[in-house]
PDB file of C-alpha atoms and ligand atoms in Angstrom:
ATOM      1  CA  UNK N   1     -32.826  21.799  16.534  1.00  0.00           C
ATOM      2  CA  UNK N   2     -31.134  24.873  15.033  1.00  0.00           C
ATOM      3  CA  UNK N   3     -32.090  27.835  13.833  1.00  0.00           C
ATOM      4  CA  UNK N   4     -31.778  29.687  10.942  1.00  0.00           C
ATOM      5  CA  UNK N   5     -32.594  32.827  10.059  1.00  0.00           C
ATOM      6  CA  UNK N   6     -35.457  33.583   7.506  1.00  0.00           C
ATOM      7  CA  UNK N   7     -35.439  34.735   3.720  1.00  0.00           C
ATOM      8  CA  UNK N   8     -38.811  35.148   3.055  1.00  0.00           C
ATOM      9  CA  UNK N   9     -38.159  35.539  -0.724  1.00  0.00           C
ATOM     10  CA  UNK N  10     -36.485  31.797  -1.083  1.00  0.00           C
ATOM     11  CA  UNK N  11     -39.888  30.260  -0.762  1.00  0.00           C
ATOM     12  CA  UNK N  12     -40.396  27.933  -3.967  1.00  0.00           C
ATOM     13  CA  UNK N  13     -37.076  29.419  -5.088  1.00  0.00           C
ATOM     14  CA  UNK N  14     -35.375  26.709  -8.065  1.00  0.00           C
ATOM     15  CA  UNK N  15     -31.693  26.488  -6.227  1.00  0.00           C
ATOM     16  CA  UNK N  16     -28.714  23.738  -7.851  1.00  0.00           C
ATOM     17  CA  UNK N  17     -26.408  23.232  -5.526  1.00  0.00           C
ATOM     18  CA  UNK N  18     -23.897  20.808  -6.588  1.00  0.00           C
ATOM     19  CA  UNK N  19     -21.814  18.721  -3.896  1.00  0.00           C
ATOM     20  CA  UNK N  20     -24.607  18.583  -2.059  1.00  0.00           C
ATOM     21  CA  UNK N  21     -24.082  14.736  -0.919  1.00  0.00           C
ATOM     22  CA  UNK N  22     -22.338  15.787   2.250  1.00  0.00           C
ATOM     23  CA  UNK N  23     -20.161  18.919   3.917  1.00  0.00           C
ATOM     24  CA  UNK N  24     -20.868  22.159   3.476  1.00  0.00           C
ATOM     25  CA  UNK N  25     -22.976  21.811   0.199  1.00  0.00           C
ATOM     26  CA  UNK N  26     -25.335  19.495   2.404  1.00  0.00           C
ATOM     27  CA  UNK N  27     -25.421  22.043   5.294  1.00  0.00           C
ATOM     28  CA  UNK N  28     -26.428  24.734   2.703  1.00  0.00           C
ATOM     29  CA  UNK N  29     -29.267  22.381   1.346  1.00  0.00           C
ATOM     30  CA  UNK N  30     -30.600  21.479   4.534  1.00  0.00           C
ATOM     31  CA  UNK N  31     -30.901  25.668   5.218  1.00  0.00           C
ATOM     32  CA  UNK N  32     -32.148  26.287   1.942  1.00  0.00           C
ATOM     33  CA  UNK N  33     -34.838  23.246   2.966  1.00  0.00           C
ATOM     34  CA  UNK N  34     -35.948  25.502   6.078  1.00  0.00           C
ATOM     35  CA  UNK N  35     -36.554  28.786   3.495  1.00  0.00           C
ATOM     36  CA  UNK N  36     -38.913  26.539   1.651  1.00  0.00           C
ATOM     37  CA  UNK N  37     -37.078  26.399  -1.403  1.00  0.00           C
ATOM     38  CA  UNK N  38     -37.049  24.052  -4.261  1.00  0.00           C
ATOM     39  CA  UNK N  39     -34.121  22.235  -4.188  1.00  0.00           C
ATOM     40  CA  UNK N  40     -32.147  20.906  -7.357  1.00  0.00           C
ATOM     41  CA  UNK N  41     -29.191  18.378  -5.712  1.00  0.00           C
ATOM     42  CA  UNK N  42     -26.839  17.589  -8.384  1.00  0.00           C
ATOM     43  CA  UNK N  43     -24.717  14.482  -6.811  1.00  0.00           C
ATOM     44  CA  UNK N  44     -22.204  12.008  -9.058  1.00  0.00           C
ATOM     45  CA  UNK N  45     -22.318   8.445  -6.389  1.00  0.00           C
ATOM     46  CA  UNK N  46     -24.641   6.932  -3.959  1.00  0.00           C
ATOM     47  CA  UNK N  47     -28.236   7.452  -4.815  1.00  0.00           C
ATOM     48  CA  UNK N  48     -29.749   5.794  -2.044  1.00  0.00           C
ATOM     49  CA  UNK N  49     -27.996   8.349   0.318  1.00  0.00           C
ATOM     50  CA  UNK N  50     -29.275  10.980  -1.796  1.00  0.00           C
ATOM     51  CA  UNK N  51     -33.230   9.255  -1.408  1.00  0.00           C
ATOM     52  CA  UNK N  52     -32.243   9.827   2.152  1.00  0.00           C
ATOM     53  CA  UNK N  53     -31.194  13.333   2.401  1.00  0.00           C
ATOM     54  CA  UNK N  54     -34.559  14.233  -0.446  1.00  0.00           C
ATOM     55  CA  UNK N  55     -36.728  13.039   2.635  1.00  0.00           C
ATOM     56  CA  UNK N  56     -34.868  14.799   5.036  1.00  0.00           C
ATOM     57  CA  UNK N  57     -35.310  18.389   3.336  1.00  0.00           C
ATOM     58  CA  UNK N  58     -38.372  17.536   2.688  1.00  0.00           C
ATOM     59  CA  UNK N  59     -39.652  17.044   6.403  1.00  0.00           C
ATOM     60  CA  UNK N  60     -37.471  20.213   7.091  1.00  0.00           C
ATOM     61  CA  UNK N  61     -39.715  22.209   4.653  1.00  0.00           C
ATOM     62  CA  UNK N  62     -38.482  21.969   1.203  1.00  0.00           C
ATOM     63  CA  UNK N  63     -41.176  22.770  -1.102  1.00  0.00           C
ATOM     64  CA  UNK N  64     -39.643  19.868  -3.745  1.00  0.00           C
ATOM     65  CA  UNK N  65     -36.691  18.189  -3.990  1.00  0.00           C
ATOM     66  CA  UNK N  66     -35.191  17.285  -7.321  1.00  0.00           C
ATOM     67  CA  UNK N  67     -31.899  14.566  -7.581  1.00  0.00           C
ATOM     68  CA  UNK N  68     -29.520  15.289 -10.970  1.00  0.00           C
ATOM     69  CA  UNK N  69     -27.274  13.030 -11.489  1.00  0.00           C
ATOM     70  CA  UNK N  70     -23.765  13.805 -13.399  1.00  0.00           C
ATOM     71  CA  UNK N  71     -20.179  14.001 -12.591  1.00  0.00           C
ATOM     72  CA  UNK N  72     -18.585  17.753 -13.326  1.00  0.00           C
ATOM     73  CA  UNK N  73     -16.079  16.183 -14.996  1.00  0.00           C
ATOM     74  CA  UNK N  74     -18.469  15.332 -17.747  1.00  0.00           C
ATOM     75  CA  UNK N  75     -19.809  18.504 -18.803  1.00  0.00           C
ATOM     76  CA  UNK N  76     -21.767  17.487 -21.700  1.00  0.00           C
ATOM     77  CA  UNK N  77     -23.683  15.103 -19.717  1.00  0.00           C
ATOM     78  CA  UNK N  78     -24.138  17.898 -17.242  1.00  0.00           C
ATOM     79  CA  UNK N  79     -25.416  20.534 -20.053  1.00  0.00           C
ATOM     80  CA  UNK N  80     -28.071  17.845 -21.092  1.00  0.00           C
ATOM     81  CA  UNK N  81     -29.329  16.790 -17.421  1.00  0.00           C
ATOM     82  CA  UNK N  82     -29.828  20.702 -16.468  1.00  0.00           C
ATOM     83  CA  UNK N  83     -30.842  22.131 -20.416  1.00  0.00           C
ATOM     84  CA  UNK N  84     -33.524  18.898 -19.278  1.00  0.00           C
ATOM     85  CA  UNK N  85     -34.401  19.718 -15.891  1.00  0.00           C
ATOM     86  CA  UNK N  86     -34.688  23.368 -17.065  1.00  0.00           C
ATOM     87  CA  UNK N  87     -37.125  23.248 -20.630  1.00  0.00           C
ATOM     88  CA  UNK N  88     -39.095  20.174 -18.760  1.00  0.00           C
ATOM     89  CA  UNK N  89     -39.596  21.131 -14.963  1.00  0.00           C
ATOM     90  CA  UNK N  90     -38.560  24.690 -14.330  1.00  0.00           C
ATOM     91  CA  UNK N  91     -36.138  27.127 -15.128  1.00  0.00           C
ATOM     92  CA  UNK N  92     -33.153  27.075 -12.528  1.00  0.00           C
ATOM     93  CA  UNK N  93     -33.033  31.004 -10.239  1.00  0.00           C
ATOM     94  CA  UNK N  94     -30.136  30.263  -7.994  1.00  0.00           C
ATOM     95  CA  UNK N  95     -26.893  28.337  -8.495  1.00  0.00           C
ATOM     96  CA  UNK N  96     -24.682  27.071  -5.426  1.00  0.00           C
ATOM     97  CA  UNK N  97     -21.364  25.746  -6.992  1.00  0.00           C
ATOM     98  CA  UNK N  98     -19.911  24.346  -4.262  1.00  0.00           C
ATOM     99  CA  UNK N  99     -18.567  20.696  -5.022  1.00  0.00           C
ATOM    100  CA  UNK N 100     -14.754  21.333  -4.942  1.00  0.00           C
ATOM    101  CA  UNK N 101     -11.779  18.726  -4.866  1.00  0.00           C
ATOM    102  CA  UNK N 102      -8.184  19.353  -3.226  1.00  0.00           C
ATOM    103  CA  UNK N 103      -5.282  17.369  -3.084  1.00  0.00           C
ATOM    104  CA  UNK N 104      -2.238  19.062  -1.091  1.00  0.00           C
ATOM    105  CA  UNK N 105       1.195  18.128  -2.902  1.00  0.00           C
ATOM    106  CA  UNK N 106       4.604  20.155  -2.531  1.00  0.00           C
ATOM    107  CA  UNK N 107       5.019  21.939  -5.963  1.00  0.00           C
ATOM    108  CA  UNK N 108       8.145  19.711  -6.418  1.00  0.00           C
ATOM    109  CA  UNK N 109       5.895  16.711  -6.507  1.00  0.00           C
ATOM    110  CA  UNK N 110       2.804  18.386  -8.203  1.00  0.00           C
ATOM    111  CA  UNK N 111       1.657  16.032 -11.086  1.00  0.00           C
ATOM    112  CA  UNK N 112       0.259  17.621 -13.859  1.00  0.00           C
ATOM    113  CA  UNK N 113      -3.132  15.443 -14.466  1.00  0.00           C
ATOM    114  CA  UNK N 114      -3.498  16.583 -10.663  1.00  0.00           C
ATOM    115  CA  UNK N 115      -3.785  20.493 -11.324  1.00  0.00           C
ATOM    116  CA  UNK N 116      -5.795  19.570 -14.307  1.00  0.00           C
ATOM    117  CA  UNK N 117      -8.172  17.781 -12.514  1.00  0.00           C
ATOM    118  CA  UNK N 118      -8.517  20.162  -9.666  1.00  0.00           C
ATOM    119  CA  UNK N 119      -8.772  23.069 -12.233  1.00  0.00           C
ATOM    120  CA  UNK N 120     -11.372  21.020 -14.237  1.00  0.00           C
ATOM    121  CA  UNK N 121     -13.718  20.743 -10.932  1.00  0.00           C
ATOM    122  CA  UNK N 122     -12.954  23.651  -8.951  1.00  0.00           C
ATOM    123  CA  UNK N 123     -13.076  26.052 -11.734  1.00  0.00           C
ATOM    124  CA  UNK N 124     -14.123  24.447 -15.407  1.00  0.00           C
ATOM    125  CA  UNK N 125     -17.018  23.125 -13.713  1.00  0.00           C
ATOM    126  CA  UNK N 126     -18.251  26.060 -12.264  1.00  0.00           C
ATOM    127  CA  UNK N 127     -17.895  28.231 -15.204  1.00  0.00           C
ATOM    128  CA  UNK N 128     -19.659  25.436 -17.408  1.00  0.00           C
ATOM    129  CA  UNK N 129     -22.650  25.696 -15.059  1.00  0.00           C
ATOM    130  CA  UNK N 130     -22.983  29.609 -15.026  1.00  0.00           C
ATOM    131  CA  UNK N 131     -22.599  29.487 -18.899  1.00  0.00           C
ATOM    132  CA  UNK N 132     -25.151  26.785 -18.920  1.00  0.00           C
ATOM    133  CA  UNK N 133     -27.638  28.716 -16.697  1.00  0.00           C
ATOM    134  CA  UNK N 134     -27.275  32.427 -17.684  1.00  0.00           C
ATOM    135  CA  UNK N 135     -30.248  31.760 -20.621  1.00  0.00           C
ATOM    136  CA  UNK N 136     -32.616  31.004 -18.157  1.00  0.00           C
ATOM    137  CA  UNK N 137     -31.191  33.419 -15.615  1.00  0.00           C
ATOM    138  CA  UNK N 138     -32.182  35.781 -18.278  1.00  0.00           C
ATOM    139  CA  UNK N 139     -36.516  34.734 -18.039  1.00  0.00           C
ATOM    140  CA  UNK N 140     -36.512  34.877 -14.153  1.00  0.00           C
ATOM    141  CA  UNK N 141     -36.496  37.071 -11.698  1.00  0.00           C
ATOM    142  CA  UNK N 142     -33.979  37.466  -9.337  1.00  0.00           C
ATOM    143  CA  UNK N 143     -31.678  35.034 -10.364  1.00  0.00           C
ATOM    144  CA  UNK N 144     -28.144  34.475  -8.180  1.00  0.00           C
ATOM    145  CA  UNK N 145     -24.980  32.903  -8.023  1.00  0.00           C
ATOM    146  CA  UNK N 146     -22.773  31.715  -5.318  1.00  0.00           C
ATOM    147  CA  UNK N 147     -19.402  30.848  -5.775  1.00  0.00           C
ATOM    148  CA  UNK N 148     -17.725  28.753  -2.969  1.00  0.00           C
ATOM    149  CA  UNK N 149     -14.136  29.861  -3.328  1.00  0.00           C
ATOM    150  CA  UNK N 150     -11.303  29.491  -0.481  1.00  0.00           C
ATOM    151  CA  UNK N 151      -9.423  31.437   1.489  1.00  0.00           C
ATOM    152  CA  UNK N 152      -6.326  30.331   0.080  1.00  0.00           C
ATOM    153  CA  UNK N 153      -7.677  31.538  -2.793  1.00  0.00           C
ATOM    154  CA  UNK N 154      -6.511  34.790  -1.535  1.00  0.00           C
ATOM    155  CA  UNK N 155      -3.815  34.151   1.184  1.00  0.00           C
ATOM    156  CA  UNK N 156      -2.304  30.878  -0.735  1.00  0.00           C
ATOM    157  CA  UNK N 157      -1.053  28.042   0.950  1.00  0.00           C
ATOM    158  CA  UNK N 158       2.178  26.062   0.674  1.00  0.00           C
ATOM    159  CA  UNK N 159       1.449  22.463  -0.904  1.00  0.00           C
ATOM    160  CA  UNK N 160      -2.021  24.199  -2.165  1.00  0.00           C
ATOM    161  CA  UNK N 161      -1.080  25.728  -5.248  1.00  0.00           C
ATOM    162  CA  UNK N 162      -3.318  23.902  -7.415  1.00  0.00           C
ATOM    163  CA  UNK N 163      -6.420  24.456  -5.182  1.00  0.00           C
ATOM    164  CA  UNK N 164      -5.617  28.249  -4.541  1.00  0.00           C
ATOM    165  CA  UNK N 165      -5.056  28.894  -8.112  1.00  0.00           C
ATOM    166  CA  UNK N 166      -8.556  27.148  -8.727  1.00  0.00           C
ATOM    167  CA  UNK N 167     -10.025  29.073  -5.964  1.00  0.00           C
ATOM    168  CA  UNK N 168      -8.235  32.453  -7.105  1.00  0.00           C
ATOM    169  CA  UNK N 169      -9.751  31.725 -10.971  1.00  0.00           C
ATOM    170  CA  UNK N 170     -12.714  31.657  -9.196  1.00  0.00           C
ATOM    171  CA  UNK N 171     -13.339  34.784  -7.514  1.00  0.00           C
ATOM    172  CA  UNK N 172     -11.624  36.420 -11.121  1.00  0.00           C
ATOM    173  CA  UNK N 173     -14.623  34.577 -12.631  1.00  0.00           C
ATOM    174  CA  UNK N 174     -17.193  35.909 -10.331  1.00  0.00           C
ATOM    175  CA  UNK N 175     -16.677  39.175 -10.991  1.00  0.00           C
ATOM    176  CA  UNK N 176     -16.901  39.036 -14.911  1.00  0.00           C
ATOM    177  CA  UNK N 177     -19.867  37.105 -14.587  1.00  0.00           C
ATOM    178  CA  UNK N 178     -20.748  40.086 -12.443  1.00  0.00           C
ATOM    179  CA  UNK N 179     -20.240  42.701 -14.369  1.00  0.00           C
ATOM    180  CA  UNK N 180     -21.504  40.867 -17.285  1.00  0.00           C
ATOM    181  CA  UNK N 181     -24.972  40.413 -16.335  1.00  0.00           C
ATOM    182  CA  UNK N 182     -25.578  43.036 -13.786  1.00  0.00           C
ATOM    183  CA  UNK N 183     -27.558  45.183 -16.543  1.00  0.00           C
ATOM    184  CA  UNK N 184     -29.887  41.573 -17.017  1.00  0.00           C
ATOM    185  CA  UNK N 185     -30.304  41.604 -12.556  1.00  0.00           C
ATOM    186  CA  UNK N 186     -28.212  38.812 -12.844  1.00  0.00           C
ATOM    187  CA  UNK N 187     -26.211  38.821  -9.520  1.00  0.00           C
ATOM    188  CA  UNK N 188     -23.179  36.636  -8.328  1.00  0.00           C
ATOM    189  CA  UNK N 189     -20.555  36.562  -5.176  1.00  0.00           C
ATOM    190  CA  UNK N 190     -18.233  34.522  -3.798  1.00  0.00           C
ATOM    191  CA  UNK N 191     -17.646  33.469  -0.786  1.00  0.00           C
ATOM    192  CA  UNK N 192     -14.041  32.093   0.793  1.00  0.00           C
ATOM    193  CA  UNK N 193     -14.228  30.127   3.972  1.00  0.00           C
ATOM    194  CA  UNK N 194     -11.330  29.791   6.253  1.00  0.00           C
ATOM    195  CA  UNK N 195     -11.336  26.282   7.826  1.00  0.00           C
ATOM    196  CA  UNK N 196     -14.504  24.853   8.443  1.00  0.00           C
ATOM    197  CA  UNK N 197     -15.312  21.574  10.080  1.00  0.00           C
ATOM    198  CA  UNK N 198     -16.194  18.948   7.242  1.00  0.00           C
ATOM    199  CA  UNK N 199     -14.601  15.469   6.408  1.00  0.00           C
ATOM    200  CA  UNK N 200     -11.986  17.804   4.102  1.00  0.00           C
ATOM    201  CA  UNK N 201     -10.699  19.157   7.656  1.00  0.00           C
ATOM    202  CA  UNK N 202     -11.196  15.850   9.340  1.00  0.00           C
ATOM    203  CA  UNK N 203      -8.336  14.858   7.305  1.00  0.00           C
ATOM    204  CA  UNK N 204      -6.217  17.028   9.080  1.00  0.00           C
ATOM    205  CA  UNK N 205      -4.105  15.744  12.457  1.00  0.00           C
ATOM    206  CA  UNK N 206      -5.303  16.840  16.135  1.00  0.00           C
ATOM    207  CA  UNK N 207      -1.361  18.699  16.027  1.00  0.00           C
ATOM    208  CA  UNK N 208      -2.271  20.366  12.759  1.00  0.00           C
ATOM    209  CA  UNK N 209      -6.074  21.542  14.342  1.00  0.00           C
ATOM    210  CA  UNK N 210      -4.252  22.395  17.317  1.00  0.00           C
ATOM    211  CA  UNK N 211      -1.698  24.736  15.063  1.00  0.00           C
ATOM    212  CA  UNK N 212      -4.625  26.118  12.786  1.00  0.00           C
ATOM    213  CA  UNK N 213      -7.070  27.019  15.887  1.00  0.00           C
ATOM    214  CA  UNK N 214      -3.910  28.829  17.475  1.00  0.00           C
ATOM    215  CA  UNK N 215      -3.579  31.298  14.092  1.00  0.00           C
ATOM    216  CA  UNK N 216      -7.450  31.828  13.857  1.00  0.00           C
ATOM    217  CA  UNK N 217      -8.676  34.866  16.244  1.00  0.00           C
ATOM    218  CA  UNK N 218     -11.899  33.081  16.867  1.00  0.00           C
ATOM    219  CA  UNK N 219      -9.924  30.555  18.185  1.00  0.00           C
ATOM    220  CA  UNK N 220     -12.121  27.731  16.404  1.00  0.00           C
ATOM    221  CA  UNK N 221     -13.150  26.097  12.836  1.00  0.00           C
ATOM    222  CA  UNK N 222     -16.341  27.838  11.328  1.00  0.00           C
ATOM    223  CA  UNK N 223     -19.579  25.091  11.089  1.00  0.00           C
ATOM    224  CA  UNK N 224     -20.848  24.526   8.072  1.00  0.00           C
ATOM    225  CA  UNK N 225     -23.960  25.867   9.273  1.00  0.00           C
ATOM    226  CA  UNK N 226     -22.357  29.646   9.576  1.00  0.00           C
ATOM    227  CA  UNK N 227     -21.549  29.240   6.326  1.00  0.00           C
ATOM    228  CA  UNK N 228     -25.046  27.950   4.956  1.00  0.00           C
ATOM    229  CA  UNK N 229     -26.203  31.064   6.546  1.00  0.00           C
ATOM    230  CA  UNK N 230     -23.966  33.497   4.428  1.00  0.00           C
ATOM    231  CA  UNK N 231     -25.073  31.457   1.057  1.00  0.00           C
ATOM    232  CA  UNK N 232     -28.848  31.638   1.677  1.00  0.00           C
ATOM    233  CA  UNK N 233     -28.334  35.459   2.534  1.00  0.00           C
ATOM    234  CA  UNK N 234     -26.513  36.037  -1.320  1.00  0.00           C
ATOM    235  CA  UNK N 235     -29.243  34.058  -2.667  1.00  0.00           C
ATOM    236  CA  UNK N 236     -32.386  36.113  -1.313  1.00  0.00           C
ATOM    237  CA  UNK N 237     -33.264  39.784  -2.024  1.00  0.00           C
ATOM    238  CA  UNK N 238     -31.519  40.519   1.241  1.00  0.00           C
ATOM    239  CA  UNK N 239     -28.079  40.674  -0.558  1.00  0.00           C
ATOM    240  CA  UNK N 240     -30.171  42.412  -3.883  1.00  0.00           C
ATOM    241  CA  UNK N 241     -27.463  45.311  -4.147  1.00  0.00           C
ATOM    242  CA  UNK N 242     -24.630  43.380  -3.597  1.00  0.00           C
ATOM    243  CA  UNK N 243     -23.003  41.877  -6.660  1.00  0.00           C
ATOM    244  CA  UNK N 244     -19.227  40.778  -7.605  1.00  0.00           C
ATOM    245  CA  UNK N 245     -18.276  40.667  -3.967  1.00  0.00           C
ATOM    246  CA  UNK N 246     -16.077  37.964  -2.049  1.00  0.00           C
ATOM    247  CA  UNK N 247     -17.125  37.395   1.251  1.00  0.00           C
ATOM    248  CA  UNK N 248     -14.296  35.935   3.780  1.00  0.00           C
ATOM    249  CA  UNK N 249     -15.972  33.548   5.947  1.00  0.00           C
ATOM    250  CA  UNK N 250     -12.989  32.806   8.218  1.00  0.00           C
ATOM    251  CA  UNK N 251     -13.053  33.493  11.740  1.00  0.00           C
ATOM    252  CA  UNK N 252     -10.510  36.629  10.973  1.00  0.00           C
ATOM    253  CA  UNK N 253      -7.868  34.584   9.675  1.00  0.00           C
ATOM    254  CA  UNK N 254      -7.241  37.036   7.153  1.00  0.00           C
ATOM    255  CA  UNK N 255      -6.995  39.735   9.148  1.00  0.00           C
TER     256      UNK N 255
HETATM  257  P1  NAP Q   1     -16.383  17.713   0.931  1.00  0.00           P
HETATM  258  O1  NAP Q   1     -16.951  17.342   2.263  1.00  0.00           O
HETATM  259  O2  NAP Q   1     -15.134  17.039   0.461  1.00  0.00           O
HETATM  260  O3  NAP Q   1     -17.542  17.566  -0.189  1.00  0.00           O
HETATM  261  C1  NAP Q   1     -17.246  17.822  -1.537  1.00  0.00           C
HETATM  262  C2  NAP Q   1     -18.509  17.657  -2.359  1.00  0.00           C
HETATM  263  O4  NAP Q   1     -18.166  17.873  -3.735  1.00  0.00           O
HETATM  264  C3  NAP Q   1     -19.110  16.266  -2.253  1.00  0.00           C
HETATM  265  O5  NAP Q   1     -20.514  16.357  -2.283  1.00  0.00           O
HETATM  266  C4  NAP Q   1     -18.603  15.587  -3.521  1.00  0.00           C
HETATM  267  O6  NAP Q   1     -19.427  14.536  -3.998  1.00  0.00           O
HETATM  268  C5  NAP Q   1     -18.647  16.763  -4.501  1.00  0.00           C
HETATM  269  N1  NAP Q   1     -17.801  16.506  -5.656  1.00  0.00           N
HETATM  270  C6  NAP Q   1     -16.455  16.341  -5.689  1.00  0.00           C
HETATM  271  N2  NAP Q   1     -16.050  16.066  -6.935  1.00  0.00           N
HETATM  272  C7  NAP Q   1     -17.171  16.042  -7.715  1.00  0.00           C
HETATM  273  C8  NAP Q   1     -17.407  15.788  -9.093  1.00  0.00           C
HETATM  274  N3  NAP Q   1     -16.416  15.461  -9.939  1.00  0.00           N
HETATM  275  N4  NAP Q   1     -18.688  15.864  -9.560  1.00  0.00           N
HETATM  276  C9  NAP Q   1     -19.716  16.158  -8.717  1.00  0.00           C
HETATM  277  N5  NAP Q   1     -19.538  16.385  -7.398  1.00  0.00           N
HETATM  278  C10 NAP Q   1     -18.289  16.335  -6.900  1.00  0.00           C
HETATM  279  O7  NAP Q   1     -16.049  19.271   0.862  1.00  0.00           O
HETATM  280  P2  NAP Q   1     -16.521  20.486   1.800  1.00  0.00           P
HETATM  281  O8  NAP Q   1     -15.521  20.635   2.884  1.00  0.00           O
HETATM  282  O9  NAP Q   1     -17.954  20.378   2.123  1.00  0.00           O
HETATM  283  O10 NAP Q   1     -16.253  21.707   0.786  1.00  0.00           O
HETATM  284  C11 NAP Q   1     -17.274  22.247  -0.047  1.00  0.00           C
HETATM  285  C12 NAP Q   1     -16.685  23.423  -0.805  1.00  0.00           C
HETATM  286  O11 NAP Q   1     -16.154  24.364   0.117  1.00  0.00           O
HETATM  287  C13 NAP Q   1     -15.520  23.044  -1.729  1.00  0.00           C
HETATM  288  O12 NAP Q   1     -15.571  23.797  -2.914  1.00  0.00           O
HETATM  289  C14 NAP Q   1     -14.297  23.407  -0.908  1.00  0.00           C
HETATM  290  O13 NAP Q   1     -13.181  23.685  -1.731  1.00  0.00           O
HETATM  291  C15 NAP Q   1     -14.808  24.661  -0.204  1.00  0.00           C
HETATM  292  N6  NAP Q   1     -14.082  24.975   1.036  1.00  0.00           N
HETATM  293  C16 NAP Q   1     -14.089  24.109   2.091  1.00  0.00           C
HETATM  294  C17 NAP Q   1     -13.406  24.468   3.246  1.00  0.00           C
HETATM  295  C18 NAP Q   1     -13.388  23.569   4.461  1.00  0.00           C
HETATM  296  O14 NAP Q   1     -12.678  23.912   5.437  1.00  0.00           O
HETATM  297  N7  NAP Q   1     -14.105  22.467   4.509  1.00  0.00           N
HETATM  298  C19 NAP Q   1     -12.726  25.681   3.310  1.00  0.00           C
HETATM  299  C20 NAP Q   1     -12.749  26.543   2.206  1.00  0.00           C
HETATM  300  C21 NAP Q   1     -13.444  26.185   1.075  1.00  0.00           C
HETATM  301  P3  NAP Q   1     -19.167  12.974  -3.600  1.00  0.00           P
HETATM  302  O15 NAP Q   1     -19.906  12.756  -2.294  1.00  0.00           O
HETATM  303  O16 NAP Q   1     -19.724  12.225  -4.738  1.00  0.00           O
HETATM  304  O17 NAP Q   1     -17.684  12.810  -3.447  1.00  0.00           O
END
């Protein structure tokens, strides 16, 4: 089994990650799971799956599980399923928004309902949720926010341009929120992976992996694990003077 490092301070911690059905957003539950936390899985499809995965944090340590069900496309159902969980169960410290769509289409082609919809998710979504939680981020005590940008958020990408610009909104968004509510202790980063080894980079063809591995200096995709690592670091008091950042998690394909 792996291992993870240890953030003593995520014990019992109240942590929404959203996406969490599968990818990276599952990787970064099943971490948070070995810190003890209490985990808040937002999903939209496929609740017996989700049954599943509860028992499976829960046997890898997570001190409760709790399932909320909406699609981020409906944020008014959203508001009243966390406004819910918050008042009812307990108020929400940590926020993972890490559900994100992409649909790659050459700007000559590019639909319009398509960068709507990728904005609306990527980037509406995420906002909604901070806006949502930053009352009771307010009453706790060392609430945080992780924002699960891209790297093409910051190098583009031909037949991207929807996703980067979502991706790019986001990290602008992370540091207002930032500066914001720094003087309440509220912090929040982001983070922007290169390519990491989930069913969105599945998609790809062995020719295209073969190309991408060649123009990475680690010579490989990043696990999802690595980055579940990085996450659960800006969530504990390990990161607590770091705020506004963006973290490239990409094997130095920046560089
Ligand atoms: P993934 O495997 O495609 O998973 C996406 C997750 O988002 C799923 O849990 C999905 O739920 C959820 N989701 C999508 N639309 C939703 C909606 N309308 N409402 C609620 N949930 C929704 O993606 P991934 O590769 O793990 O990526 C996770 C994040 O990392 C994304 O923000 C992505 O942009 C970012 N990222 C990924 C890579 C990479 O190489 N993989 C690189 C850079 C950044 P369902 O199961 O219901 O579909």
């Amino acid at each position: 089994m792996k291992t993870y490092s240890t953030f003593s301070d995520l014990e019992n911690k109240v942590i929404l990650i959203t996406g969490a059905s599968r990818g990276i957003g599952r990787e970064i539950a099943k971490h948070l799971a070995t810190q003890k936390s209490h985990l808040v899985l937002n999903y939209r499809s496929n609740p017996k799956s989700m049954e599943n995965l509860k028992k499976e944090l829960i046997d890898l340590g997570a001190s409760d599980v709790d399932l909320l069900n909406f699609d981020l496309i409906d944020l008014d159902k959203a508001k009243d399923v966390i406004n819910d969980f918050c008042k009812n169960k307990k108020p929400i410290e940590g926020l993972v928004n890490n559900a994100g769509i992409s649909k790659d289409s050459l700007i000559l082609r590019n639909k319009v309902e398509d960068t709507k919809n990728i904005l609306d998710i990527n980037l509406t979504a995420p906002i909604a949720l901070m806006s949502i939680l930053s009352r009771y981020f307010l009453k706790v005590e060392a609430p945080s926010v992780v924002n699960v940008s891209s790297i093409v958020g910051l190098m583009g990408n031909p037949s991207q341009t929807n996703y980067s610009a979502s991706k790019a909104g986001l990290i602008g968004a992370t540091k207002s929120f930032a500066k914001e509510l720094a003087p309440k202790n509220v912090r929040c980063n982001a983070i922007c992976p290169g390519f990491i080894a989930t069913e969105m980079t599945d998609a790809l063809s062995d020719e295209a992996k073969q190309r991408y591995h060649q123009s990475i200096p680690l010579g490989r995709f990043g696990s999802s694990s690595e980055v579940a690592e990085l996450v659960s670091f800006l969530l504990s008091r390990s990161s607590s003077y770091i705020t506004g950042e963006t973290f490239k998690i990409d094997g130095g394909l920046y560089i």
